[in-house]
Coordinates of C-alpha atoms in Angstrom, one line a residue:
Chain A
X1 CA 90.3 -114.1 -3.9
X2 CA 93.5 -113.1 -5.5
X3 CA 93.2 -111.1 -8.7
X4 CA 95.8 -109.1 -10.4
X5 CA 94.2 -105.8 -11.3
X6 CA 96.2 -103.1 -13.0
X7 CA 95.9 -99.9 -11.0
X8 CA 94.5 -97.0 -13.1
X9 CA 97.2 -94.4 -13.3
X10 CA 94.8 -91.6 -12.9
X11 CA 93.9 -92.6 -9.3
X12 CA 95.4 -90.5 -6.5
X13 CA 98.6 -91.8 -5.1
X14 CA 97.2 -92.4 -1.6
X15 CA 94.6 -94.8 -3.0
X16 CA 97.3 -96.5 -5.0
X17 CA 99.2 -97.3 -1.8
X18 CA 96.0 -98.5 -0.1
X19 CA 95.1 -100.8 -3.0
X20 CA 98.7 -102.0 -3.2
X21 CA 98.5 -103.0 0.5
X22 CA 95.1 -104.6 -0.1
X23 CA 96.3 -106.5 -3.2
X24 CA 99.5 -107.7 -1.8
X25 CA 98.3 -108.1 1.8
X26 CA 99.8 -111.6 1.7
X27 CA 103.2 -110.1 1.0
X28 CA 102.9 -107.7 3.9
X29 CA 101.9 -110.6 6.1
X30 CA 104.9 -112.6 5.0
X31 CA 107.1 -109.6 5.8
X32 CA 105.6 -109.6 9.3
X33 CA 106.6 -113.2 9.7
X34 CA 110.1 -112.4 8.5
X35 CA 110.3 -109.6 11.1
X36 CA 109.0 -111.8 13.9
X37 CA 111.4 -114.6 13.0
X38 CA 114.4 -112.2 12.7
X39 CA 113.4 -110.8 16.1
X40 CA 113.2 -114.1 17.9
X41 CA 116.2 -115.4 16.0
X42 CA 118.3 -112.5 17.3
X43 CA 117.1 -112.9 20.9
X44 CA 117.7 -116.7 21.0
X45 CA 121.1 -116.4 19.4
X46 CA 123.5 -118.6 21.2
X47 CA 127.1 -117.4 21.0
X48 CA 128.8 -120.6 22.1
X49 CA 127.0 -122.6 19.4
X50 CA 126.8 -119.9 16.8
X51 CA 123.2 -120.6 16.0
X52 CA 119.8 -119.2 16.9
X53 CA 117.7 -121.8 18.7
X54 CA 114.6 -120.3 17.2
X55 CA 115.9 -120.6 13.6
X56 CA 116.7 -124.3 13.7
X57 CA 115.0 -126.9 11.5
X58 CA 113.8 -128.7 14.6
X59 CA 112.0 -125.6 15.9
X60 CA 110.6 -124.8 12.4
X61 CA 109.1 -128.3 12.3
X62 CA 107.7 -127.9 15.8
X63 CA 106.2 -124.5 15.0
X64 CA 104.4 -125.9 11.9
X65 CA 103.1 -128.9 13.9
X66 CA 101.8 -126.5 16.6
X67 CA 99.9 -124.4 14.0
X68 CA 98.6 -127.3 12.0
X69 CA 95.5 -127.9 14.2
X70 CA 94.6 -124.2 14.5
X71 CA 95.3 -124.0 10.7
X72 CA 92.8 -126.7 9.9
X73 CA 90.1 -124.9 11.9
X74 CA 91.1 -121.5 10.4
X75 CA 90.8 -122.9 6.9
X76 CA 87.1 -123.7 7.5
X77 CA 86.6 -120.5 9.5
X78 CA 87.7 -118.3 6.6
X79 CA 84.7 -119.3 4.6
X80 CA 82.3 -118.9 7.6
X81 CA 83.6 -115.3 8.2
X82 CA 83.8 -114.5 4.5
X83 CA 80.1 -115.4 4.3
X84 CA 79.5 -112.8 7.1
X85 CA 78.9 -115.3 9.9
X86 CA 80.9 -116.6 12.9
X87 CA 81.4 -120.0 14.5
X88 CA 82.2 -120.2 18.2
X89 CA 81.6 -123.9 18.5
X90 CA 84.6 -125.3 16.6
X91 CA 86.9 -125.8 19.6
X92 CA 84.2 -127.8 21.4
X93 CA 83.3 -129.7 18.2
X94 CA 87.0 -130.5 17.8
X95 CA 87.0 -131.8 21.4
X96 CA 83.9 -133.9 20.8
X97 CA 85.2 -135.5 17.6
X98 CA 88.6 -136.0 19.1
X99 CA 87.0 -137.7 22.1
X100 CA 84.9 -139.9 19.7
X101 CA 88.1 -140.8 17.8
X102 CA 89.7 -142.0 21.1
X103 CA 86.6 -144.0 22.1
X104 CA 86.4 -145.7 18.7
X105 CA 90.1 -146.4 18.6
X106 CA 90.9 -147.4 22.3
X107 CA 87.6 -148.7 23.7
X108 CA 86.0 -150.2 20.7
X109 CA 89.2 -151.2 18.9
X110 CA 88.0 -150.0 15.5
X111 CA 90.4 -150.1 12.6
X112 CA 91.9 -146.8 11.5
X113 CA 89.9 -146.4 8.3
X114 CA 86.7 -147.1 10.1
X115 CA 87.5 -144.5 12.8
X116 CA 88.4 -141.9 10.2
X117 CA 85.2 -142.5 8.1
X118 CA 83.0 -142.4 11.2
X119 CA 84.5 -139.2 12.6
X120 CA 84.5 -137.5 9.2
X121 CA 80.8 -138.3 8.7
X122 CA 79.9 -137.2 12.2
X123 CA 81.9 -134.0 11.8
X124 CA 80.1 -133.1 8.5
X125 CA 76.7 -134.0 10.0
X126 CA 77.3 -131.8 13.1
X127 CA 78.4 -129.0 10.8
X128 CA 75.4 -129.3 8.5
X129 CA 73.1 -129.3 11.6
X130 CA 74.6 -126.0 12.8
X131 CA 74.4 -124.7 9.2
X132 CA 70.8 -125.7 8.9
X133 CA 69.9 -124.0 12.1
X134 CA 71.6 -120.8 10.9
X135 CA 70.5 -120.8 7.2
X136 CA 67.0 -122.4 7.2
X137 CA 65.7 -121.9 10.7
X138 CA 67.2 -118.4 10.8
X139 CA 68.8 -118.3 14.3
X140 CA 71.9 -116.0 14.3
X141 CA 75.1 -117.9 13.9
X142 CA 76.5 -116.3 17.1
X143 CA 73.8 -117.8 19.2
X144 CA 73.6 -121.2 17.5
X145 CA 77.4 -121.7 17.8
X146 CA 77.5 -120.3 21.3
X147 CA 75.0 -123.0 22.2
X148 CA 77.0 -125.6 20.2
X149 CA 80.1 -124.6 22.1
X150 CA 78.4 -125.5 25.4
X151 CA 76.5 -128.6 24.0
X152 CA 79.5 -130.2 22.2
X153 CA 81.7 -129.7 25.3
X154 CA 79.0 -131.3 27.4
X155 CA 78.7 -134.2 25.0
X156 CA 82.5 -134.9 25.1
X157 CA 82.4 -135.0 28.9
X158 CA 79.4 -137.3 28.8
X159 CA 81.0 -139.7 26.3
X160 CA 84.4 -139.9 27.9
X161 CA 83.1 -139.7 31.4
X162 CA 85.5 -136.9 32.0
X163 CA 88.6 -139.1 31.9
X164 CA 91.6 -139.3 29.5
X165 CA 91.4 -142.2 27.1
X166 CA 94.7 -143.7 26.2
X167 CA 96.8 -145.1 24.6
X168 CA 95.7 -144.9 21.0
X169 CA 97.0 -147.3 18.4
X170 CA 100.3 -146.6 16.6
X171 CA 98.7 -146.1 13.2
X172 CA 96.4 -143.4 14.6
X173 CA 99.4 -141.8 16.3
X174 CA 101.1 -141.5 12.9
X175 CA 98.5 -139.0 11.8
X176 CA 99.5 -136.6 14.5
X177 CA 103.1 -137.4 15.2
X178 CA 104.4 -139.1 12.0
X179 CA 106.9 -137.7 9.5
X180 CA 107.1 -138.4 5.8
X181 CA 110.3 -140.1 4.7
X182 CA 112.6 -137.5 3.0
X183 CA 112.4 -139.2 -0.4
X184 CA 108.6 -139.0 -0.5
X185 CA 108.8 -135.4 0.6
X186 CA 111.1 -134.6 -2.3
X187 CA 109.0 -136.4 -4.8
X188 CA 105.8 -134.5 -3.6
X189 CA 107.6 -131.2 -3.8
X190 CA 108.8 -131.7 -7.3
X191 CA 105.4 -132.9 -8.4
X192 CA 103.8 -129.9 -6.8
X193 CA 106.2 -127.5 -8.6
X194 CA 105.6 -129.2 -12.0
X195 CA 101.9 -129.0 -11.5
X196 CA 102.0 -125.3 -10.5
X197 CA 104.2 -124.5 -13.5
X198 CA 101.9 -126.4 -15.8
X199 CA 98.9 -124.5 -14.5
X200 CA 100.6 -121.2 -14.7
X201 CA 101.4 -121.7 -18.4
X202 CA 98.0 -123.1 -19.2
X203 CA 96.3 -120.1 -17.7
X204 CA 98.7 -117.9 -19.6
X205 CA 98.0 -119.6 -22.9
X206 CA 94.2 -119.4 -22.2
X207 CA 94.5 -115.6 -21.5
X208 CA 96.5 -115.1 -24.7
X209 CA 93.9 -117.0 -26.7
X210 CA 91.2 -114.6 -25.5
X211 CA 93.5 -111.6 -26.0
X212 CA 93.5 -110.8 -22.3
X213 CA 96.4 -109.0 -20.7
X214 CA 99.3 -111.2 -19.4
X215 CA 102.3 -110.4 -17.5
X216 CA 105.6 -110.6 -19.4
X217 CA 107.4 -113.9 -19.7
X218 CA 110.4 -112.9 -17.5
X219 CA 108.0 -111.9 -14.7
X220 CA 106.1 -115.2 -15.1
X221 CA 109.4 -117.1 -14.9
X222 CA 110.6 -115.1 -11.9
X223 CA 107.3 -115.9 -10.1
X224 CA 107.9 -119.6 -10.7
X225 CA 111.5 -119.4 -9.6
X226 CA 110.4 -117.8 -6.3
X227 CA 107.6 -120.4 -5.8
X228 CA 110.2 -123.1 -6.5
X229 CA 112.7 -121.7 -4.1
X230 CA 110.0 -121.5 -1.3
X231 CA 109.0 -125.1 -1.9
X232 CA 112.6 -126.3 -2.0
X233 CA 113.6 -124.4 1.1
X234 CA 110.5 -125.7 2.9
X235 CA 111.1 -129.4 2.1
X236 CA 114.9 -129.3 2.5
X237 CA 114.6 -127.6 5.9
X238 CA 112.0 -130.1 7.1
X239 CA 114.0 -133.1 5.7
X240 CA 117.1 -131.9 7.5
X241 CA 115.2 -132.6 10.7
X242 CA 112.9 -135.6 10.4
X243 CA 110.8 -134.9 7.3
X244 CA 107.5 -133.2 6.6
X245 CA 105.2 -133.8 9.5
X246 CA 102.0 -135.6 8.5
X247 CA 99.6 -133.0 10.0
X248 CA 101.5 -130.3 8.0
X249 CA 101.1 -132.3 4.8
X250 CA 97.3 -132.7 5.6
X251 CA 97.1 -128.9 6.1
X252 CA 98.9 -128.2 2.9
X253 CA 96.5 -130.4 1.0
X254 CA 93.6 -128.6 2.7
X255 CA 95.2 -125.3 1.7
X256 CA 95.4 -126.4 -2.0
X257 CA 91.8 -127.8 -2.1
X258 CA 90.3 -124.8 -0.3
X259 CA 92.1 -122.3 -2.4
X260 CA 90.7 -124.0 -5.5
X261 CA 87.2 -124.0 -3.9
X262 CA 87.5 -120.3 -3.0
X263 CA 88.9 -119.0 -6.3
X264 CA 87.7 -121.4 -9.0
X265 CA 84.4 -123.0 -8.1
X266 CA 80.8 -121.8 -8.4
X267 CA 80.3 -122.6 -4.7
X268 CA 83.4 -120.5 -3.8
X269 CA 82.3 -117.5 -5.8
X270 CA 78.9 -117.7 -4.2
X271 CA 80.4 -117.7 -0.7
X272 CA 82.1 -114.4 -1.4
X273 CA 78.9 -113.0 -3.0
X274 CA 76.8 -114.0 0.0
X275 CA 79.3 -112.3 2.3
X276 CA 79.4 -109.1 0.2
X277 CA 75.7 -108.7 -0.3
X278 CA 73.3 -111.4 0.7
X279 CA 70.1 -110.0 -0.7
X280 CA 71.6 -109.1 -4.1
X281 CA 73.0 -112.6 -4.3
X282 CA 69.6 -114.1 -3.5
X283 CA 68.0 -111.9 -6.3
X284 CA 70.6 -113.2 -8.7
X285 CA 69.0 -116.6 -8.4
X286 CA 71.5 -118.2 -5.9
X287 CA 70.2 -120.5 -3.2
X288 CA 71.9 -118.6 -0.4
X289 CA 70.6 -120.8 2.4
X290 CA 72.1 -123.9 0.7
X291 CA 75.5 -122.1 0.3
X292 CA 75.5 -121.2 4.0
X293 CA 74.6 -124.7 5.1
X294 CA 77.4 -126.2 2.9
X295 CA 79.9 -123.8 4.4
X296 CA 79.2 -125.3 7.8
X297 CA 79.5 -128.8 6.3
X298 CA 83.1 -127.9 5.4
X299 CA 83.7 -126.4 8.8
X300 CA 82.5 -129.7 10.4
X301 CA 84.9 -131.6 8.1
X302 CA 87.7 -129.4 9.3
X303 CA 86.7 -130.0 12.9
X304 CA 86.9 -133.8 12.2
X305 CA 90.4 -133.5 10.8
X306 CA 91.5 -131.2 13.7
X307 CA 89.9 -133.5 16.3
X308 CA 91.6 -136.6 14.9
X309 CA 95.0 -134.9 14.7
X310 CA 94.7 -133.6 18.2
X311 CA 93.9 -137.0 19.6
X312 CA 96.7 -138.6 17.5
X313 CA 99.2 -135.9 18.6
X314 CA 98.5 -136.3 22.3
X315 CA 98.1 -140.1 21.8
X316 CA 95.1 -139.8 24.0
X317 CA 91.6 -138.4 24.0
X318 CA 91.2 -135.7 26.7
X319 CA 87.9 -134.0 27.5
X320 CA 89.5 -130.5 27.4
X321 CA 91.0 -130.9 23.9
X322 CA 90.5 -128.0 21.7
X323 CA 89.5 -125.7 24.5
X324 CA 89.6 -122.1 23.1
X325 CA 90.5 -123.4 19.7
X326 CA 87.7 -121.3 18.1
X327 CA 89.3 -118.1 19.3
X328 CA 92.7 -119.0 17.9
X329 CA 91.1 -119.9 14.6
X330 CA 89.1 -116.7 14.4
X331 CA 92.1 -114.6 15.4
X332 CA 94.2 -116.3 12.7
X333 CA 91.5 -115.4 10.1
X334 CA 91.5 -111.7 11.1
X335 CA 95.2 -111.4 11.3
X336 CA 95.4 -113.0 7.9
X337 CA 93.3 -110.3 6.3
X338 CA 89.8 -111.7 6.4
X339 CA 87.3 -108.9 6.7
X340 CA 84.9 -108.8 9.7
X341 CA 82.3 -107.4 7.4
X342 CA 82.4 -110.4 5.1
X343 CA 83.2 -110.8 1.4
X344 CA 87.0 -110.6 1.8
X345 CA 89.5 -113.2 2.9
X346 CA 91.7 -116.1 1.8
X347 CA 92.7 -119.5 3.1
X348 CA 96.4 -118.8 2.6
X349 CA 96.0 -115.5 4.5
X350 CA 94.4 -117.3 7.5
X351 CA 97.2 -119.9 7.5
X352 CA 99.8 -117.2 7.5
X353 CA 97.9 -115.6 10.4
X354 CA 98.1 -119.0 12.2
X355 CA 101.8 -119.1 11.5
X356 CA 102.2 -115.6 13.0
X357 CA 100.3 -116.6 16.1
X358 CA 102.2 -119.9 16.5
X359 CA 105.5 -118.0 16.0
X360 CA 104.7 -115.6 18.8
X361 CA 103.7 -118.5 21.1
X362 CA 106.7 -120.5 20.2
X363 CA 109.2 -117.6 20.4
X364 CA 108.0 -116.2 23.6
X365 CA 107.9 -119.6 25.3
X366 CA 111.5 -120.1 24.2
X367 CA 112.5 -116.8 25.7
X368 CA 110.8 -117.9 28.9
X369 CA 108.3 -115.0 28.9
X370 CA 105.3 -115.5 31.2
X371 CA 102.1 -116.9 29.7
X372 CA 100.2 -113.9 30.7
X373 CA 102.5 -111.7 28.6
X374 CA 102.0 -114.1 25.7
X375 CA 98.2 -113.7 25.9
X376 CA 98.4 -109.9 26.2
X377 CA 100.7 -109.7 23.2
X378 CA 98.4 -111.9 21.1
X379 CA 95.4 -109.8 22.0
X380 CA 97.1 -106.6 21.1
X381 CA 98.3 -108.0 17.7
X382 CA 94.7 -109.2 16.9
X383 CA 93.3 -105.7 17.6
X384 CA 96.1 -104.0 15.6
X385 CA 95.5 -106.4 12.6
X386 CA 91.8 -105.6 12.4
X387 CA 92.6 -101.9 12.8
X388 CA 95.0 -102.1 9.9
X389 CA 92.2 -103.9 7.9
X390 CA 89.8 -101.0 8.6
X391 CA 92.4 -98.4 7.7
X392 CA 93.4 -100.0 4.4
X393 CA 90.0 -100.9 3.1
X394 CA 87.9 -98.1 4.7
X395 CA 88.3 -95.6 1.9
X396 CA 87.2 -98.0 -0.8
X397 CA 83.7 -98.5 0.5
Chain B
X1 CA 64.2 -108.6 -12.0
X2 CA 66.2 -105.4 -11.7
X3 CA 65.5 -104.0 -8.2
X4 CA 65.0 -100.4 -7.4
X5 CA 67.5 -100.1 -4.6
X6 CA 70.7 -100.8 -6.5
X7 CA 73.1 -100.4 -3.6
X8 CA 71.2 -102.7 -1.3
X9 CA 69.7 -105.2 -3.7
X10 CA 71.5 -104.9 -7.1
X11 CA 75.2 -104.9 -6.8
X12 CA 77.6 -107.1 -4.9
X13 CA 79.9 -104.2 -4.0
X14 CA 83.2 -106.1 -3.2
X15 CA 83.1 -108.1 -6.4
X16 CA 84.4 -107.2 -9.8
X17 CA 82.0 -105.8 -12.4
X18 CA 82.4 -109.0 -14.5
X19 CA 81.7 -111.4 -11.7
X20 CA 78.6 -109.3 -10.8
X21 CA 77.3 -109.9 -14.3
X22 CA 77.9 -113.6 -14.5
X23 CA 76.6 -114.3 -11.0
X24 CA 73.2 -115.3 -12.5
X25 CA 74.6 -117.8 -15.0
X26 CA 77.8 -119.1 -13.3
X27 CA 76.9 -122.7 -13.9
X28 CA 77.3 -122.2 -17.7
X29 CA 81.1 -121.8 -17.3
X30 CA 81.5 -124.7 -14.9
X31 CA 82.3 -128.3 -15.3
X32 CA 81.8 -130.2 -12.0
X33 CA 81.8 -126.8 -10.1
X34 CA 85.1 -125.8 -11.6
X35 CA 84.8 -122.4 -13.4
X36 CA 86.6 -122.0 -16.7
X37 CA 88.0 -118.6 -16.1
X38 CA 88.9 -118.0 -19.7
X39 CA 85.4 -118.8 -21.0
X40 CA 83.9 -116.6 -18.3
X41 CA 86.2 -113.7 -19.1
X42 CA 85.5 -113.9 -22.8
X43 CA 81.7 -113.6 -22.1
X44 CA 82.3 -110.8 -19.7
X45 CA 84.3 -108.8 -22.2
X46 CA 81.7 -109.4 -24.9
X47 CA 78.9 -108.2 -22.6
X48 CA 80.9 -105.1 -21.5
X49 CA 81.1 -104.1 -25.1
X50 CA 77.5 -105.0 -25.9
X51 CA 76.2 -103.0 -22.9
X52 CA 78.7 -100.2 -23.4
X53 CA 79.8 -100.4 -19.8
X54 CA 82.7 -98.0 -19.1
X55 CA 85.3 -99.7 -17.0
X56 CA 89.1 -99.6 -17.1
X57 CA 89.2 -103.4 -16.6
X58 CA 86.5 -106.1 -16.5
X59 CA 87.7 -107.2 -13.0
X60 CA 87.6 -103.8 -11.3
X61 CA 85.3 -103.8 -8.2
X62 CA 81.8 -102.7 -9.3
X63 CA 81.7 -100.2 -6.5
X64 CA 84.3 -98.1 -8.3
X65 CA 82.1 -97.5 -11.3
X66 CA 79.5 -94.7 -11.8
X67 CA 75.9 -95.4 -11.0
X68 CA 74.9 -95.7 -14.6
X69 CA 77.6 -98.2 -15.4
X70 CA 76.7 -100.2 -12.2
X71 CA 73.1 -100.3 -13.3
X72 CA 74.0 -101.5 -16.8
X73 CA 75.9 -104.3 -15.2
X74 CA 73.0 -105.2 -13.0
X75 CA 70.6 -105.1 -16.0
X76 CA 73.0 -107.4 -17.9
X77 CA 73.1 -109.8 -15.0
X78 CA 69.4 -110.2 -15.4
X79 CA 69.6 -110.5 -19.2
X80 CA 72.2 -113.2 -19.3
X81 CA 69.7 -116.0 -18.3
X82 CA 67.6 -114.8 -21.3
X83 CA 64.4 -114.2 -19.5
X84 CA 60.9 -114.1 -21.2
X85 CA 59.6 -111.6 -18.6
X86 CA 61.7 -108.8 -17.2
X87 CA 60.7 -106.6 -14.2
X88 CA 62.5 -103.3 -14.1
X89 CA 62.0 -101.4 -10.9
X90 CA 63.0 -97.7 -11.5
X91 CA 65.8 -98.8 -13.9
X92 CA 67.0 -95.3 -14.4
X93 CA 67.0 -94.2 -10.8
X94 CA 70.3 -92.3 -10.0
X95 CA 71.6 -92.9 -13.5
X96 CA 73.2 -90.3 -15.7
X97 CA 71.6 -89.1 -19.0
X98 CA 73.9 -91.1 -21.3
X99 CA 73.3 -94.4 -19.5
X100 CA 69.6 -93.6 -19.3
X101 CA 69.5 -93.4 -23.1
X102 CA 71.4 -96.7 -23.3
X103 CA 68.9 -98.4 -21.0
X104 CA 65.9 -97.1 -23.0
X105 CA 67.4 -98.3 -26.2
X106 CA 68.0 -101.7 -24.6
X107 CA 64.4 -101.9 -23.4
X108 CA 63.1 -101.2 -27.0
X109 CA 65.5 -103.8 -28.4
X110 CA 64.3 -106.4 -25.9
X111 CA 60.7 -105.7 -26.5
X112 CA 61.3 -106.2 -30.3
X113 CA 62.8 -109.6 -29.4
X114 CA 59.5 -110.5 -27.7
X115 CA 60.5 -110.1 -24.0
X116 CA 57.6 -109.0 -21.9
X117 CA 58.8 -106.0 -19.8
X118 CA 57.1 -104.7 -16.7
X119 CA 58.7 -101.3 -15.9
X120 CA 57.9 -99.6 -12.6
X121 CA 58.6 -95.8 -12.7
X122 CA 57.6 -92.6 -11.2
X123 CA 59.1 -90.5 -14.0
X124 CA 56.2 -89.4 -16.2
X125 CA 58.1 -88.7 -19.5
X126 CA 59.9 -92.0 -19.2
X127 CA 56.6 -93.9 -18.9
X128 CA 55.0 -92.1 -21.8
X129 CA 58.0 -92.5 -23.9
X130 CA 58.4 -96.2 -23.5
X131 CA 55.3 -98.0 -22.4
X132 CA 52.7 -99.7 -24.6
X133 CA 50.2 -99.8 -21.8
X134 CA 50.2 -97.7 -18.6
X135 CA 48.7 -98.8 -15.3
X136 CA 48.3 -96.1 -12.6
X137 CA 48.6 -97.4 -9.1
X138 CA 48.0 -95.4 -6.0
X139 CA 47.6 -96.4 -2.4
X140 CA 47.6 -100.1 -3.3
X141 CA 44.7 -99.7 -5.8
X142 CA 44.6 -99.7 -9.6
X143 CA 43.4 -96.2 -10.6
X144 CA 43.8 -96.2 -14.3
X145 CA 44.5 -98.5 -17.3
X146 CA 45.4 -96.7 -20.5
X147 CA 46.8 -97.9 -23.8
X148 CA 49.6 -95.5 -24.6
X149 CA 47.9 -93.8 -27.5
X150 CA 47.6 -90.0 -27.4
X151 CA 48.1 -90.3 -23.7
X152 CA 49.2 -87.2 -21.9
X153 CA 50.9 -86.5 -18.6
X154 CA 47.7 -84.7 -17.5
X155 CA 45.5 -87.8 -18.1
X156 CA 47.8 -90.0 -16.1
X157 CA 48.1 -87.5 -13.3
X158 CA 44.3 -87.0 -13.3
X159 CA 43.9 -90.7 -12.8
X160 CA 46.2 -90.7 -9.9
X161 CA 44.8 -87.5 -8.3
X162 CA 41.1 -88.1 -9.2
X163 CA 41.2 -91.4 -7.6
X164 CA 42.5 -89.8 -4.4
X165 CA 39.4 -87.6 -4.4
X166 CA 37.2 -90.6 -4.9
X167 CA 38.7 -92.4 -2.0
X168 CA 38.3 -89.3 0.1
X169 CA 34.6 -88.8 -0.8

């Protein structure tokens, strides 16, 4: 949840800094991205061409497409971890749903909308089943999803017979490989900016009506200018290559919807409450079991999107798709400031975490660094991120 | 119900004071799940004034408040649904004197409005000062039932201790 809270001036300076880091964690994370990009940009600088290979529009587009699938899983995973649980089965569920997508599309020749509807329904159903086992039956989520990880992977092997199913239809491929035409990208960007500006001013008017503190007009406008610049830079860069990739668009829509769910809905508020203190939330008259089950419904939905995107991107259903995906998703959440102890975390943070992971992968591959070094680096970064979380939030509890 | 163990069962520590208070009635501010933040904040501010909760900002984390102010927020959370029966389990446990007084005043005010209040307490003066009827319970048994008329600490204690002797005999 993002709230702007004025820091009491009487608090000691050290706590001020801690709170500042906690408040503006997202800014710190963006700084980390800038540092990583600058680092790889410098290392991949090509004198003869005068450009950095890492900092091209093409690579930016690649990087975003690489993180889109992990990002989808991480978006669902944030709520699971915020509620104080864990889900180890998402990589396998992604594989299963991706496999089913391929079976429906290639073997059974279903039309695209039928495939999408069926896979989404199955994903939500699988998620709700896991959620039911955790919330109502009372089996720890670690165990349920460890079992799910094995069972779903087994199911995908059974369904596909262990072979790669190809080729999928062109319309399905578009979901994973397609690009939006530049004009549509521009229109969407402008619409988004107008919408954000409208919401900002409406919130401001509402706060003034209730005599609540508001930030001054220049700051408000400065914020909007920065947001506008980011959106414009994003779309212009991607359009200068081939346009906004479809999976990235899907991910951005998920980001928007999930942020609204987390910050502005009854359900979202309850997710954070459950993660912060389950018993107190129950005693406040909240059906905590239902909240948990629904969180897994969302997680299943995200697995469906990620599974379809994976199959569409590879243009084939492979039994090993999504292997280890749960670990990338969980790592993204932790790097993005989600607290292991529950109650804290944001979707945007998790996605920034996913971008950091993807940047490291992409940059190190480009430099020709061995895979084993890539894994070691990612492991160290994950541990360091959680350590930072403990250091910055430890004093407050 | 206001639980005895505030840290474990009362507050949602990472959440702002205001959101702790509205947790029990969130649906009121929502249309199709979407919370109207302005409506909610307006209610929170009104309640903070009504309950005299001392906080620099309605959206500060509740864990940063004093025990007494935390307790007032927890009590308020239970009052917002406008209950007919209220169970208070050691409502002044770990609460400073000023906040205690506020809570006592509130209990009287609620009783006048016709809310039935069951208060569980181990502090004798508190019981004698507030209750209309006192039930003494020890070792799972009812050991005394007094209307609070000319009732003394000695009588209540005698009921508690006397019963112990009866059980022992």
